[in-house]
Amino acid sequence: MDIRQLRYFIVIAEEKQISAAAKKLYMSQPPLSQQLKNMEASLGEQLFERSGKFLELTEAGKTLYKYALQITQMMEEAKNEVADVGGGIDGRLAVGINTFSLGNLNEVFHQYRSMYPKIKYKIQQNESSLLCYLLKQREIEMAIVRLPLEIDEFTLQHLHSEPFYVITSKEKKLFTGDATLEEVSRYPLVLPSIEGLGVYYSIHEAFSKAKIQPEIIAEFSDLKLMMELVSTDFGISIVPESLLHLYKEYPVHIHKIADSEQLSGDIGLIWLKDHRLSKAAQNFIDVLAANIDKGDIGLI
């Protein structure tokens, strides 16, 4: 017994005549009668009994009719849901986001949700190296990461190149305009990253290329604490633009780095090579790219 036979059975039960059911199903009467006989043989039960010109369900037929309605309805719902998932209307968006990611990502998610309200979310925030691990474990489908990064196993789509800024407390204005790395090196410096991570590497590389030895007094993985300390004159810091979006509430002076060509950060979107992204993920990339093209992301 298959779903097609169940649909035939439902129509016969509702029309109460083989001829009427066959007409509604756009088929001839003999094949439909044979399908009914096959069903009864398969179940070992009589499903209808004749009452005058009409067919009435037996007790076995009534039981089957109840389940046939449920099964065909579930099949239709499954078909619609699969189509929705395939079209990115329904389903799940599993995405990883680097601790320093893109500014105004909240606007991207709001826009995406307004366009695809049925989507459920799994969002992991962590360092890029751990996001790579989660991708390999298929815990997430794609991730927004900071570069440079070992990406041999991943497909990369570049999203944005962001500048770094010097921030100081409001209590002391150390720079009148843009600040050079040489000027920054004269003050106690705290880093918004720890050894082994991308931002840490980018800042150290910039000073190394400029042949400058900065006075680094602290490294932080707790960015909130770092911003609190910088805003209270514990030290100054060099931070990527995205961090300024995340911690707008802290009172700090913001200065561009004059030799900014030596210090910038690239942000990309990665997913496993040879992996076909779900339609939900593809739609998210489209929304993300549209916001970047408009300049709604990554600007102070």
PDB file of C-alpha atoms in Angstrom:
ATOM      1  CA  MET A   1       0.000   0.000   0.000  1.00  0.00           C
ATOM      2  CA  ASP A   2       1.434   3.360  -1.010  1.00  0.00           C
ATOM      3  CA  ILE A   3       0.504   7.036  -0.727  1.00  0.00           C
ATOM      4  CA  ARG A   4      -1.148   6.978  -4.150  1.00  0.00           C
ATOM      5  CA  GLN A   5      -3.470   4.179  -3.088  1.00  0.00           C
ATOM      6  CA  LEU A   6      -4.313   6.041   0.114  1.00  0.00           C
ATOM      7  CA  ARG A   7      -5.326   9.071  -1.924  1.00  0.00           C
ATOM      8  CA  TYR A   8      -7.512   6.864  -4.136  1.00  0.00           C
ATOM      9  CA  PHE A   9      -9.076   5.353  -1.011  1.00  0.00           C
ATOM     10  CA  ILE A  10      -9.888   8.779   0.462  1.00  0.00           C
ATOM     11  CA  VAL A  11     -11.656   9.901  -2.715  1.00  0.00           C
ATOM     12  CA  ILE A  12     -13.691   6.672  -2.878  1.00  0.00           C
ATOM     13  CA  ALA A  13     -14.666   7.081   0.794  1.00  0.00           C
ATOM     14  CA  GLU A  14     -15.788  10.665   0.222  1.00  0.00           C
ATOM     15  CA  GLU A  15     -17.562  10.105  -3.114  1.00  0.00           C
ATOM     16  CA  LYS A  16     -19.132   6.786  -1.986  1.00  0.00           C
ATOM     17  CA  GLN A  17     -19.090   5.492  -5.576  1.00  0.00           C
ATOM     18  CA  ILE A  18     -16.298   4.041  -7.697  1.00  0.00           C
ATOM     19  CA  SER A  19     -17.646   5.798 -10.794  1.00  0.00           C
ATOM     20  CA  ALA A  20     -17.813   9.206  -9.106  1.00  0.00           C
ATOM     21  CA  ALA A  21     -14.353   8.724  -7.552  1.00  0.00           C
ATOM     22  CA  ALA A  22     -12.869   7.679 -10.905  1.00  0.00           C
ATOM     23  CA  LYS A  23     -14.339  10.774 -12.545  1.00  0.00           C
ATOM     24  CA  LYS A  24     -12.869  13.010  -9.854  1.00  0.00           C
ATOM     25  CA  LEU A  25      -9.479  11.324 -10.194  1.00  0.00           C
ATOM     26  CA  TYR A  26      -9.555  11.626 -14.018  1.00  0.00           C
ATOM     27  CA  MET A  27      -9.141   7.872 -14.480  1.00  0.00           C
ATOM     28  CA  SER A  28     -11.296   5.027 -15.726  1.00  0.00           C
ATOM     29  CA  GLN A  29     -13.326   2.915 -13.324  1.00  0.00           C
ATOM     30  CA  PRO A  30     -11.700  -0.551 -13.797  1.00  0.00           C
ATOM     31  CA  PRO A  31      -8.154   0.493 -12.727  1.00  0.00           C
ATOM     32  CA  LEU A  32      -9.563   2.237  -9.658  1.00  0.00           C
ATOM     33  CA  SER A  33     -11.599  -0.830  -8.711  1.00  0.00           C
ATOM     34  CA  GLN A  34      -8.460  -2.942  -9.081  1.00  0.00           C
ATOM     35  CA  GLN A  35      -6.508  -0.556  -6.813  1.00  0.00           C
ATOM     36  CA  LEU A  36      -9.182  -0.931  -4.135  1.00  0.00           C
ATOM     37  CA  LYS A  37      -9.062  -4.731  -4.429  1.00  0.00           C
ATOM     38  CA  ASN A  38      -5.257  -4.611  -4.099  1.00  0.00           C
ATOM     39  CA  MET A  39      -5.528  -2.538  -0.924  1.00  0.00           C
ATOM     40  CA  GLU A  40      -8.071  -4.889   0.637  1.00  0.00           C
ATOM     41  CA  ALA A  41      -5.916  -7.886  -0.290  1.00  0.00           C
ATOM     42  CA  SER A  42      -2.848  -6.234   1.195  1.00  0.00           C
ATOM     43  CA  LEU A  43      -4.648  -5.443   4.455  1.00  0.00           C
ATOM     44  CA  GLY A  44      -6.682  -8.639   4.580  1.00  0.00           C
ATOM     45  CA  GLU A  45      -9.767  -6.598   5.401  1.00  0.00           C
ATOM     46  CA  GLN A  46     -12.856  -5.406   3.555  1.00  0.00           C
ATOM     47  CA  LEU A  47     -12.856  -1.609   3.492  1.00  0.00           C
ATOM     48  CA  PHE A  48     -16.299  -0.911   2.016  1.00  0.00           C
ATOM     49  CA  GLU A  49     -19.713  -2.528   2.012  1.00  0.00           C
ATOM     50  CA  ARG A  50     -22.448  -1.693  -0.467  1.00  0.00           C
ATOM     51  CA  SER A  51     -25.561   0.141   0.720  1.00  0.00           C
ATOM     52  CA  GLY A  52     -27.870   0.565  -2.228  1.00  0.00           C
ATOM     53  CA  LYS A  53     -26.074   2.598  -4.890  1.00  0.00           C
ATOM     54  CA  PHE A  54     -23.391   3.752  -2.476  1.00  0.00           C
ATOM     55  CA  LEU A  55     -20.334   2.368  -0.707  1.00  0.00           C
ATOM     56  CA  GLU A  56     -20.103   2.715   3.055  1.00  0.00           C
ATOM     57  CA  LEU A  57     -16.932   2.311   5.099  1.00  0.00           C
ATOM     58  CA  THR A  58     -16.616  -0.759   7.252  1.00  0.00           C
ATOM     59  CA  GLU A  59     -15.133  -0.409  10.749  1.00  0.00           C
ATOM     60  CA  ALA A  60     -11.755  -1.332   9.251  1.00  0.00           C
ATOM     61  CA  GLY A  61     -12.329   1.230   6.499  1.00  0.00           C
ATOM     62  CA  LYS A  62     -13.175   3.953   9.040  1.00  0.00           C
ATOM     63  CA  THR A  63      -9.928   3.245  10.883  1.00  0.00           C
ATOM     64  CA  LEU A  64      -7.913   3.391   7.671  1.00  0.00           C
ATOM     65  CA  TYR A  65      -9.690   6.578   6.569  1.00  0.00           C
ATOM     66  CA  LYS A  66      -8.661   8.340   9.790  1.00  0.00           C
ATOM     67  CA  TYR A  67      -5.016   7.419   9.300  1.00  0.00           C
ATOM     68  CA  ALA A  68      -5.096   8.018   5.551  1.00  0.00           C
ATOM     69  CA  LEU A  69      -6.137  11.638   6.140  1.00  0.00           C
ATOM     70  CA  GLN A  70      -3.319  12.128   8.647  1.00  0.00           C
ATOM     71  CA  ILE A  71      -0.708  10.477   6.432  1.00  0.00           C
ATOM     72  CA  THR A  72      -1.629  12.389   3.271  1.00  0.00           C
ATOM     73  CA  GLN A  73      -1.742  15.647   5.207  1.00  0.00           C
ATOM     74  CA  MET A  74       1.696  14.985   6.703  1.00  0.00           C
ATOM     75  CA  MET A  75       3.035  14.122   3.264  1.00  0.00           C
ATOM     76  CA  GLU A  76       1.727  17.400   1.889  1.00  0.00           C
ATOM     77  CA  GLU A  77       3.187  19.345   4.809  1.00  0.00           C
ATOM     78  CA  ALA A  78       6.531  17.563   4.351  1.00  0.00           C
ATOM     79  CA  LYS A  79       6.516  18.390   0.647  1.00  0.00           C
ATOM     80  CA  ASN A  80       5.790  22.063   1.352  1.00  0.00           C
ATOM     81  CA  GLU A  81       8.379  22.249   4.112  1.00  0.00           C
ATOM     82  CA  VAL A  82      11.068  20.646   1.963  1.00  0.00           C
ATOM     83  CA  ALA A  83      10.253  23.152  -0.776  1.00  0.00           C
ATOM     84  CA  ASP A  84      10.484  26.000   1.750  1.00  0.00           C
ATOM     85  CA  VAL A  85      13.830  24.765   3.053  1.00  0.00           C
ATOM     86  CA  GLY A  86      15.107  24.322  -0.477  1.00  0.00           C
ATOM     87  CA  GLY A  87      14.062  27.866  -1.279  1.00  0.00           C
ATOM     88  CA  GLY A  88      15.578  29.270   1.913  1.00  0.00           C
ATOM     89  CA  ILE A  89      12.176  30.294   3.254  1.00  0.00           C
ATOM     90  CA  ASP A  90      12.306  27.809   6.120  1.00  0.00           C
ATOM     91  CA  GLY A  91      15.099  25.911   7.830  1.00  0.00           C
ATOM     92  CA  ARG A  92      18.122  26.905   9.925  1.00  0.00           C
ATOM     93  CA  LEU A  93      20.969  29.363   9.551  1.00  0.00           C
ATOM     94  CA  ALA A  94      24.075  28.081  11.359  1.00  0.00           C
ATOM     95  CA  VAL A  95      26.794  30.725  11.217  1.00  0.00           C
ATOM     96  CA  GLY A  96      29.941  31.485  13.180  1.00  0.00           C
ATOM     97  CA  ILE A  97      31.043  35.037  13.893  1.00  0.00           C
ATOM     98  CA  ASN A  98      34.515  36.113  14.901  1.00  0.00           C
ATOM     99  CA  THR A  99      34.851  38.092  18.132  1.00  0.00           C
ATOM    100  CA  PHE A 100      35.984  41.029  15.990  1.00  0.00           C
ATOM    101  CA  SER A 101      33.656  40.775  13.086  1.00  0.00           C
ATOM    102  CA  LEU A 102      31.739  43.372  11.124  1.00  0.00           C
ATOM    103  CA  GLY A 103      30.121  46.492  12.451  1.00  0.00           C
ATOM    104  CA  ASN A 104      26.332  46.716  12.363  1.00  0.00           C
ATOM    105  CA  LEU A 105      25.819  42.986  11.862  1.00  0.00           C
ATOM    106  CA  ASN A 106      22.661  43.377  13.930  1.00  0.00           C
ATOM    107  CA  GLU A 107      21.138  45.318  11.038  1.00  0.00           C
ATOM    108  CA  VAL A 108      21.952  42.450   8.665  1.00  0.00           C
ATOM    109  CA  PHE A 109      20.223  39.943  10.915  1.00  0.00           C
ATOM    110  CA  HIS A 110      17.173  42.179  11.324  1.00  0.00           C
ATOM    111  CA  GLN A 111      16.879  42.610   7.575  1.00  0.00           C
ATOM    112  CA  TYR A 112      17.370  38.891   6.962  1.00  0.00           C
ATOM    113  CA  ARG A 113      14.722  38.012   9.547  1.00  0.00           C
ATOM    114  CA  SER A 114      12.231  40.425   7.985  1.00  0.00           C
ATOM    115  CA  MET A 115      12.761  38.712   4.629  1.00  0.00           C
ATOM    116  CA  TYR A 116      12.801  35.121   5.961  1.00  0.00           C
ATOM    117  CA  PRO A 117      10.768  35.087   9.198  1.00  0.00           C
ATOM    118  CA  LYS A 118      10.541  31.272   9.426  1.00  0.00           C
ATOM    119  CA  ILE A 119      14.302  30.732   9.663  1.00  0.00           C
ATOM    120  CA  LYS A 120      15.728  29.509  12.987  1.00  0.00           C
ATOM    121  CA  TYR A 121      19.258  30.504  14.020  1.00  0.00           C
ATOM    122  CA  LYS A 122      22.355  28.938  15.480  1.00  0.00           C
ATOM    123  CA  ILE A 123      25.001  31.627  15.944  1.00  0.00           C
ATOM    124  CA  GLN A 124      28.417  30.844  17.421  1.00  0.00           C
ATOM    125  CA  GLN A 125      30.770  33.663  18.372  1.00  0.00           C
ATOM    126  CA  ASN A 126      34.425  32.791  18.882  1.00  0.00           C
ATOM    127  CA  GLU A 127      37.953  33.192  17.580  1.00  0.00           C
ATOM    128  CA  SER A 128      38.528  32.349  13.921  1.00  0.00           C
ATOM    129  CA  SER A 129      40.608  29.239  14.631  1.00  0.00           C
ATOM    130  CA  LEU A 130      37.840  27.696  16.721  1.00  0.00           C
ATOM    131  CA  LEU A 131      35.248  28.625  14.104  1.00  0.00           C
ATOM    132  CA  CYS A 132      37.325  26.648  11.580  1.00  0.00           C
ATOM    133  CA  TYR A 133      37.134  23.642  13.892  1.00  0.00           C
ATOM    134  CA  LEU A 134      33.345  24.024  14.224  1.00  0.00           C
ATOM    135  CA  LEU A 135      33.059  24.147  10.446  1.00  0.00           C
ATOM    136  CA  LYS A 136      35.014  20.911  10.107  1.00  0.00           C
ATOM    137  CA  GLN A 137      32.732  19.327  12.710  1.00  0.00           C
ATOM    138  CA  ARG A 138      29.740  20.680  10.749  1.00  0.00           C
ATOM    139  CA  GLU A 139      28.450  22.421  13.854  1.00  0.00           C
ATOM    140  CA  ILE A 140      28.065  25.534  11.706  1.00  0.00           C
ATOM    141  CA  GLU A 141      27.721  25.933   7.950  1.00  0.00           C
ATOM    142  CA  MET A 142      29.763  29.072   7.388  1.00  0.00           C
ATOM    143  CA  ALA A 143      31.747  31.590   9.414  1.00  0.00           C
ATOM    144  CA  ILE A 144      32.784  35.237   9.300  1.00  0.00           C
ATOM    145  CA  VAL A 145      36.480  35.232  10.187  1.00  0.00           C
ATOM    146  CA  ARG A 146      39.487  37.479  10.380  1.00  0.00           C
ATOM    147  CA  LEU A 147      42.404  36.947   8.042  1.00  0.00           C
ATOM    148  CA  PRO A 148      45.178  35.838   7.711  1.00  0.00           C
ATOM    149  CA  LEU A 149      44.102  32.285   8.411  1.00  0.00           C
ATOM    150  CA  GLU A 150      44.910  28.785   7.189  1.00  0.00           C
ATOM    151  CA  ILE A 151      42.021  28.199   4.796  1.00  0.00           C
ATOM    152  CA  ASP A 152      43.215  25.308   2.601  1.00  0.00           C
ATOM    153  CA  GLU A 153      40.115  23.307   3.498  1.00  0.00           C
ATOM    154  CA  PHE A 154      37.715  26.190   2.981  1.00  0.00           C
ATOM    155  CA  THR A 155      36.177  28.315   0.274  1.00  0.00           C
ATOM    156  CA  LEU A 156      36.783  32.004   0.964  1.00  0.00           C
ATOM    157  CA  GLN A 157      34.704  35.027   0.022  1.00  0.00           C
ATOM    158  CA  HIS A 158      36.359  38.313   0.938  1.00  0.00           C
ATOM    159  CA  LEU A 159      33.941  40.687   2.666  1.00  0.00           C
ATOM    160  CA  HIS A 160      35.704  43.772   3.911  1.00  0.00           C
ATOM    161  CA  SER A 161      39.055  45.383   4.685  1.00  0.00           C
ATOM    162  CA  GLU A 162      38.881  47.446   7.845  1.00  0.00           C
ATOM    163  CA  PRO A 163      41.297  49.990   9.293  1.00  0.00           C
ATOM    164  CA  PHE A 164      42.654  50.045  12.831  1.00  0.00           C
ATOM    165  CA  TYR A 165      42.394  53.040  15.162  1.00  0.00           C
ATOM    166  CA  VAL A 166      44.195  54.298  18.227  1.00  0.00           C
ATOM    167  CA  ILE A 167      41.940  54.892  21.219  1.00  0.00           C
ATOM    168  CA  THR A 168      42.787  56.835  24.368  1.00  0.00           C
ATOM    169  CA  SER A 169      40.827  57.948  27.411  1.00  0.00           C
ATOM    170  CA  LYS A 170      38.809  61.148  27.320  1.00  0.00           C
ATOM    171  CA  GLU A 171      40.830  62.374  30.294  1.00  0.00           C
ATOM    172  CA  LYS A 172      43.918  62.965  28.174  1.00  0.00           C
ATOM    173  CA  LYS A 173      44.094  63.910  24.533  1.00  0.00           C
ATOM    174  CA  LEU A 174      47.468  62.541  23.506  1.00  0.00           C
ATOM    175  CA  PHE A 175      47.135  63.179  19.763  1.00  0.00           C
ATOM    176  CA  THR A 176      45.749  66.198  17.948  1.00  0.00           C
ATOM    177  CA  GLY A 177      44.934  64.352  14.747  1.00  0.00           C
ATOM    178  CA  ASP A 178      46.072  61.149  13.112  1.00  0.00           C
ATOM    179  CA  ALA A 179      48.676  59.209  15.071  1.00  0.00           C
ATOM    180  CA  THR A 180      51.691  57.415  13.633  1.00  0.00           C
ATOM    181  CA  LEU A 181      52.894  54.081  14.964  1.00  0.00           C
ATOM    182  CA  GLU A 182      56.008  55.868  16.165  1.00  0.00           C
ATOM    183  CA  GLU A 183      53.875  58.246  18.253  1.00  0.00           C
ATOM    184  CA  VAL A 184      51.771  55.382  19.591  1.00  0.00           C
ATOM    185  CA  SER A 185      54.886  53.515  20.726  1.00  0.00           C
ATOM    186  CA  ARG A 186      55.678  56.312  23.212  1.00  0.00           C
ATOM    187  CA  TYR A 187      52.767  55.327  25.460  1.00  0.00           C
ATOM    188  CA  PRO A 188      51.823  52.165  27.399  1.00  0.00           C
ATOM    189  CA  LEU A 189      49.894  49.987  24.958  1.00  0.00           C
ATOM    190  CA  VAL A 190      47.257  47.350  25.676  1.00  0.00           C
ATOM    191  CA  LEU A 191      46.204  44.888  22.997  1.00  0.00           C
ATOM    192  CA  PRO A 192      42.643  43.697  22.315  1.00  0.00           C
ATOM    193  CA  SER A 193      43.901  40.196  21.622  1.00  0.00           C
ATOM    194  CA  ILE A 194      46.266  37.567  22.974  1.00  0.00           C
ATOM    195  CA  GLU A 195      49.220  35.749  21.459  1.00  0.00           C
ATOM    196  CA  GLY A 196      48.329  33.314  18.711  1.00  0.00           C
ATOM    197  CA  LEU A 197      45.287  35.221  17.455  1.00  0.00           C
ATOM    198  CA  GLY A 198      44.866  37.261  14.288  1.00  0.00           C
ATOM    199  CA  VAL A 199      44.532  40.776  15.710  1.00  0.00           C
ATOM    200  CA  TYR A 200      47.540  40.235  17.956  1.00  0.00           C
ATOM    201  CA  TYR A 201      49.558  39.100  14.950  1.00  0.00           C
ATOM    202  CA  SER A 202      48.434  42.020  12.753  1.00  0.00           C
ATOM    203  CA  ILE A 203      49.421  44.644  15.322  1.00  0.00           C
ATOM    204  CA  HIS A 204      52.806  43.069  16.056  1.00  0.00           C
ATOM    205  CA  GLU A 205      53.523  42.665  12.340  1.00  0.00           C
ATOM    206  CA  ALA A 206      52.803  46.363  11.691  1.00  0.00           C
ATOM    207  CA  PHE A 207      55.262  47.470  14.380  1.00  0.00           C
ATOM    208  CA  SER A 208      57.820  44.942  13.188  1.00  0.00           C
ATOM    209  CA  LYS A 209      57.645  46.189   9.594  1.00  0.00           C
ATOM    210  CA  ALA A 210      58.063  49.762  10.844  1.00  0.00           C
ATOM    211  CA  LYS A 211      61.040  48.596  12.967  1.00  0.00           C
ATOM    212  CA  ILE A 212      59.392  50.001  16.099  1.00  0.00           C
ATOM    213  CA  GLN A 213      59.341  48.369  19.528  1.00  0.00           C
ATOM    214  CA  PRO A 214      56.103  49.353  21.335  1.00  0.00           C
ATOM    215  CA  GLU A 215      55.660  49.284  25.111  1.00  0.00           C
ATOM    216  CA  ILE A 216      53.010  46.590  25.413  1.00  0.00           C
ATOM    217  CA  ILE A 217      51.847  46.324  29.028  1.00  0.00           C
ATOM    218  CA  ALA A 218      48.815  44.042  28.663  1.00  0.00           C
ATOM    219  CA  GLU A 219      46.957  41.669  26.387  1.00  0.00           C
ATOM    220  CA  PHE A 220      43.223  41.120  26.755  1.00  0.00           C
ATOM    221  CA  SER A 221      40.753  38.460  25.744  1.00  0.00           C
ATOM    222  CA  ASP A 222      38.110  40.270  27.822  1.00  0.00           C
ATOM    223  CA  LEU A 223      37.345  43.218  25.549  1.00  0.00           C
ATOM    224  CA  LYS A 224      34.820  44.828  27.868  1.00  0.00           C
ATOM    225  CA  LEU A 225      37.403  45.017  30.648  1.00  0.00           C
ATOM    226  CA  MET A 226      39.994  46.377  28.223  1.00  0.00           C
ATOM    227  CA  MET A 227      37.656  49.160  27.102  1.00  0.00           C
ATOM    228  CA  GLU A 228      36.871  50.035  30.709  1.00  0.00           C
ATOM    229  CA  LEU A 229      40.592  50.295  31.490  1.00  0.00           C
ATOM    230  CA  VAL A 230      41.447  52.301  28.376  1.00  0.00           C
ATOM    231  CA  SER A 231      38.602  54.722  29.083  1.00  0.00           C
ATOM    232  CA  THR A 232      40.006  55.250  32.600  1.00  0.00           C
ATOM    233  CA  ASP A 233      43.558  55.921  31.360  1.00  0.00           C
ATOM    234  CA  PHE A 234      45.116  52.522  32.133  1.00  0.00           C
ATOM    235  CA  GLY A 235      46.808  52.647  28.744  1.00  0.00           C
ATOM    236  CA  ILE A 236      46.062  53.281  25.087  1.00  0.00           C
ATOM    237  CA  SER A 237      45.102  50.681  22.547  1.00  0.00           C
ATOM    238  CA  ILE A 238      45.065  49.900  18.845  1.00  0.00           C
ATOM    239  CA  VAL A 239      41.773  48.343  17.838  1.00  0.00           C
ATOM    240  CA  PRO A 240      40.048  47.259  14.629  1.00  0.00           C
ATOM    241  CA  GLU A 241      37.117  49.327  13.476  1.00  0.00           C
ATOM    242  CA  SER A 242      34.642  46.560  14.359  1.00  0.00           C
ATOM    243  CA  LEU A 243      35.493  46.806  18.064  1.00  0.00           C
ATOM    244  CA  LEU A 244      34.408  50.449  18.074  1.00  0.00           C
ATOM    245  CA  HIS A 245      30.961  49.362  16.877  1.00  0.00           C
ATOM    246  CA  LEU A 246      30.732  46.793  19.660  1.00  0.00           C
ATOM    247  CA  TYR A 247      31.688  49.157  22.480  1.00  0.00           C
ATOM    248  CA  LYS A 248      30.284  52.537  21.512  1.00  0.00           C
ATOM    249  CA  GLU A 249      29.307  53.341  25.092  1.00  0.00           C
ATOM    250  CA  TYR A 250      32.858  53.847  26.365  1.00  0.00           C
ATOM    251  CA  PRO A 251      34.210  57.429  26.452  1.00  0.00           C
ATOM    252  CA  VAL A 252      37.386  57.366  24.380  1.00  0.00           C
ATOM    253  CA  HIS A 253      39.185  59.541  21.855  1.00  0.00           C
ATOM    254  CA  ILE A 254      39.486  57.862  18.448  1.00  0.00           C
ATOM    255  CA  HIS A 255      42.395  58.610  16.121  1.00  0.00           C
ATOM    256  CA  LYS A 256      43.193  57.275  12.696  1.00  0.00           C
ATOM    257  CA  ILE A 257      46.580  55.679  12.216  1.00  0.00           C
ATOM    258  CA  ALA A 258      48.543  57.877   9.830  1.00  0.00           C
ATOM    259  CA  ASP A 259      50.546  55.011   8.344  1.00  0.00           C
ATOM    260  CA  SER A 260      47.411  52.891   8.045  1.00  0.00           C
ATOM    261  CA  GLU A 261      48.712  51.051   4.981  1.00  0.00           C
ATOM    262  CA  GLN A 262      50.867  49.099   7.422  1.00  0.00           C
ATOM    263  CA  LEU A 263      47.935  48.035   9.561  1.00  0.00           C
ATOM    264  CA  SER A 264      44.562  46.866   8.296  1.00  0.00           C
ATOM    265  CA  GLY A 265      42.481  43.779   8.725  1.00  0.00           C
ATOM    266  CA  ASP A 266      40.667  41.620   6.209  1.00  0.00           C
ATOM    267  CA  ILE A 267      37.398  39.913   7.016  1.00  0.00           C
ATOM    268  CA  GLY A 268      36.102  36.991   5.010  1.00  0.00           C
ATOM    269  CA  LEU A 269      33.347  34.434   4.884  1.00  0.00           C
ATOM    270  CA  ILE A 270      34.411  30.777   4.744  1.00  0.00           C
ATOM    271  CA  TRP A 271      32.739  27.391   4.360  1.00  0.00           C
ATOM    272  CA  LEU A 272      33.963  23.874   3.691  1.00  0.00           C
ATOM    273  CA  LYS A 273      35.245  23.205   0.179  1.00  0.00           C
ATOM    274  CA  ASP A 274      32.982  21.060  -1.974  1.00  0.00           C
ATOM    275  CA  HIS A 275      30.080  21.830   0.375  1.00  0.00           C
ATOM    276  CA  ARG A 276      26.906  23.062  -1.266  1.00  0.00           C
ATOM    277  CA  LEU A 277      25.572  25.878   0.883  1.00  0.00           C
ATOM    278  CA  SER A 278      21.933  25.675   1.895  1.00  0.00           C
ATOM    279  CA  LYS A 279      19.589  28.196   0.322  1.00  0.00           C
ATOM    280  CA  ALA A 280      19.185  29.807   3.747  1.00  0.00           C
ATOM    281  CA  ALA A 281      22.962  30.387   3.864  1.00  0.00           C
ATOM    282  CA  GLN A 282      23.046  31.660   0.275  1.00  0.00           C
ATOM    283  CA  ASN A 283      20.268  34.130   1.050  1.00  0.00           C
ATOM    284  CA  PHE A 284      22.180  35.364   4.116  1.00  0.00           C
ATOM    285  CA  ILE A 285      25.284  35.943   1.999  1.00  0.00           C
ATOM    286  CA  ASP A 286      23.205  37.992  -0.448  1.00  0.00           C
ATOM    287  CA  VAL A 287      21.836  40.183   2.363  1.00  0.00           C
ATOM    288  CA  LEU A 288      25.296  40.561   3.892  1.00  0.00           C
ATOM    289  CA  ALA A 289      26.896  41.478   0.568  1.00  0.00           C
ATOM    290  CA  ALA A 290      24.149  44.008  -0.218  1.00  0.00           C
ATOM    291  CA  ASN A 291      24.765  45.800   3.097  1.00  0.00           C
ATOM    292  CA  ILE A 292      28.524  45.862   2.508  1.00  0.00           C
ATOM    293  CA  ASP A 293      28.024  47.238  -1.012  1.00  0.00           C
ATOM    294  CA  LYS A 294      25.831  50.006   0.393  1.00  0.00           C
ATOM    295  CA  GLY A 295      28.472  50.841   2.970  1.00  0.00           C
ATOM    296  CA  ASP A 296      26.169  49.983   5.870  1.00  0.00           C
ATOM    297  CA  ILE A 297      28.806  47.713   7.398  1.00  0.00           C
ATOM    298  CA  GLY A 298      32.260  48.494   8.643  1.00  0.00           C
ATOM    299  CA  LEU A 299      31.920  52.255   8.937  1.00  0.00           C
ATOM    300  CA  ILE A 300      32.276  54.235  12.150  1.00  0.00           C
TER     301      ILE A 300
END
